[in-house]
CSV table of C-alpha atoms in Angstrom, one decimal:
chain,number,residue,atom,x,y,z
A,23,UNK,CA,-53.1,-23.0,-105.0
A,24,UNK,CA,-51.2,-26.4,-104.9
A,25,UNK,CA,-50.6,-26.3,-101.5
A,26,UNK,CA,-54.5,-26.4,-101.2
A,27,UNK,CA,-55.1,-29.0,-103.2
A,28,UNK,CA,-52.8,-31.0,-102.0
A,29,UNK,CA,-54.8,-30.7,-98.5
A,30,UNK,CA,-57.6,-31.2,-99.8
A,31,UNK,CA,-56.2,-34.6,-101.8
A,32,UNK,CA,-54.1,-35.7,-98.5
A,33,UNK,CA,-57.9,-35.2,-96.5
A,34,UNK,CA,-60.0,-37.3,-99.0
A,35,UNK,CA,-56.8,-39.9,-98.7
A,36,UNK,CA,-57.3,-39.8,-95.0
A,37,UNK,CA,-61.0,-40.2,-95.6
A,38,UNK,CA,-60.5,-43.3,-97.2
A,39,UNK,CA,-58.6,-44.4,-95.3
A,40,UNK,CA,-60.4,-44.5,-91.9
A,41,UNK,CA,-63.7,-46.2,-93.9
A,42,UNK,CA,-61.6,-48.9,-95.3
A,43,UNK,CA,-59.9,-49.2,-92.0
A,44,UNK,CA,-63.7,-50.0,-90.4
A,45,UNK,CA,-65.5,-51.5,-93.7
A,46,UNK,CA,-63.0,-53.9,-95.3
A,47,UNK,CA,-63.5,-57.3,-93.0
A,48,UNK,CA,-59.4,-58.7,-93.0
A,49,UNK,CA,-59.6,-62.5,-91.5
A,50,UNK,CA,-63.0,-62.3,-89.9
A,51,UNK,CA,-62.5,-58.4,-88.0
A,52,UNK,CA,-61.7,-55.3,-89.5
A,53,UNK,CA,-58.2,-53.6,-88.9
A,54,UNK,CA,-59.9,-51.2,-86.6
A,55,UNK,CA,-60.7,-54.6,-84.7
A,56,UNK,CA,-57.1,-55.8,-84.9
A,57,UNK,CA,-55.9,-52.8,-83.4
A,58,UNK,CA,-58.5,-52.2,-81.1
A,59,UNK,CA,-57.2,-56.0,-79.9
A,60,UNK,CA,-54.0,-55.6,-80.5
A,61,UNK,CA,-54.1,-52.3,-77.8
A,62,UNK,CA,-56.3,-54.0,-75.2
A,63,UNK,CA,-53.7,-56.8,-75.0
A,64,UNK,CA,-51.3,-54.5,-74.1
A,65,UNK,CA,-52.9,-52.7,-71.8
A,66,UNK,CA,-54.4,-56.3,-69.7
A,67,UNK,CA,-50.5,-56.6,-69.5
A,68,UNK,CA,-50.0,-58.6,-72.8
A,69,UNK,CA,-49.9,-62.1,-73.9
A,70,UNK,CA,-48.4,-64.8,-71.3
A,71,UNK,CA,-44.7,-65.2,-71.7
A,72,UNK,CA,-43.7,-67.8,-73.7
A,73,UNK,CA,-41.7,-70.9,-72.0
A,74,UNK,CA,-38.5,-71.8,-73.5
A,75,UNK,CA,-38.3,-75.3,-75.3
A,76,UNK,CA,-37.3,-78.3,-72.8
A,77,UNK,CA,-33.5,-78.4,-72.7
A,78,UNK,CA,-32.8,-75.0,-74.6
A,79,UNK,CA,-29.5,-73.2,-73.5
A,80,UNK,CA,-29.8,-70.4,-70.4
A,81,UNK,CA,-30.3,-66.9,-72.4
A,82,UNK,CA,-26.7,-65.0,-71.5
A,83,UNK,CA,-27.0,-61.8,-70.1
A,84,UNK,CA,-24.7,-59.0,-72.0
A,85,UNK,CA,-21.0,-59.1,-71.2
A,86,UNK,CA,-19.5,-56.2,-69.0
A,87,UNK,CA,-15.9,-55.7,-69.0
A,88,UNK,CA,-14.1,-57.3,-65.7
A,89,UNK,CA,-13.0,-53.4,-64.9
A,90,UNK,CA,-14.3,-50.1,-65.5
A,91,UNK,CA,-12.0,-47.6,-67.5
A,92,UNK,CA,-10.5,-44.7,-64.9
A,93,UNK,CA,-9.4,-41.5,-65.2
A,94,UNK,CA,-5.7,-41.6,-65.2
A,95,UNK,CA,-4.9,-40.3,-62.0
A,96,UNK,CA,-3.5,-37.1,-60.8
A,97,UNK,CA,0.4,-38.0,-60.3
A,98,UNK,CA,2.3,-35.4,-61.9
A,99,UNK,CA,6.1,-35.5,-62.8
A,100,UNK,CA,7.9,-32.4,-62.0
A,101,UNK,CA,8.6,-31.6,-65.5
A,102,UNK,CA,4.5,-31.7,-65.8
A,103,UNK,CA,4.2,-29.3,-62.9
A,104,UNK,CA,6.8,-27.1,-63.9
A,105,UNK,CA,4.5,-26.9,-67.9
A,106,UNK,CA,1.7,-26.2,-65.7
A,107,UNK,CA,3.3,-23.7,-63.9
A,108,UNK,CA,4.7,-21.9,-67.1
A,109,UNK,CA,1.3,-21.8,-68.7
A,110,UNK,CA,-0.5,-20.5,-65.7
A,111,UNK,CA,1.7,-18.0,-65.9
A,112,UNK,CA,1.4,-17.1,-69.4
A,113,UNK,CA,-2.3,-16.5,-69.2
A,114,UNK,CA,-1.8,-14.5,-65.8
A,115,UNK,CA,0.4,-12.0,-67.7
């Protein structure tokens, strides 16, 4: 039973909502209005790109390190070979 009335609360809430959202005029246009603005804007390909102020510095692109971490490479000591060997033929057995 509280399950459904929550729905039915959470529906009327929505309700509201969405008739505020077209009704209530915020700075001249409803919020649908703002939205519906906001969304075309995007879609034309947005607002120009803003130039940076004469004489501000370059914008730095992210840092990479001067060299990529490797795999350490494959040069085995005997002593290594001859562990590898042992355990290889542990789990043969």
């Amino acid at each position: 039973m509280f399950g459904f009335l929550k729905f039915l609360f959470l529906c009327a809430l929505a309700i509201v909502a969405g008739v505020a959202a077209v009704a209530i005029p915020i700075e001249g246009k409803t919020a649908a209005e703002h939205v519906r603005a906001l969304v075309e804007e995007q879609l034309a390909g947005g607002p120009a790109p803003k130039k940076p102020a004469q004489g501000a510095p370059p914008r730095m692109a992210r840092q990479r390190p001067s060299q990529p971490e490797r795999a350490p490479a494959d040069d085995h000591t005997e002593e290594d070979r001859r562990a590898l060997d042992q355990l290889i033929g542990q789990k043969v057995r």
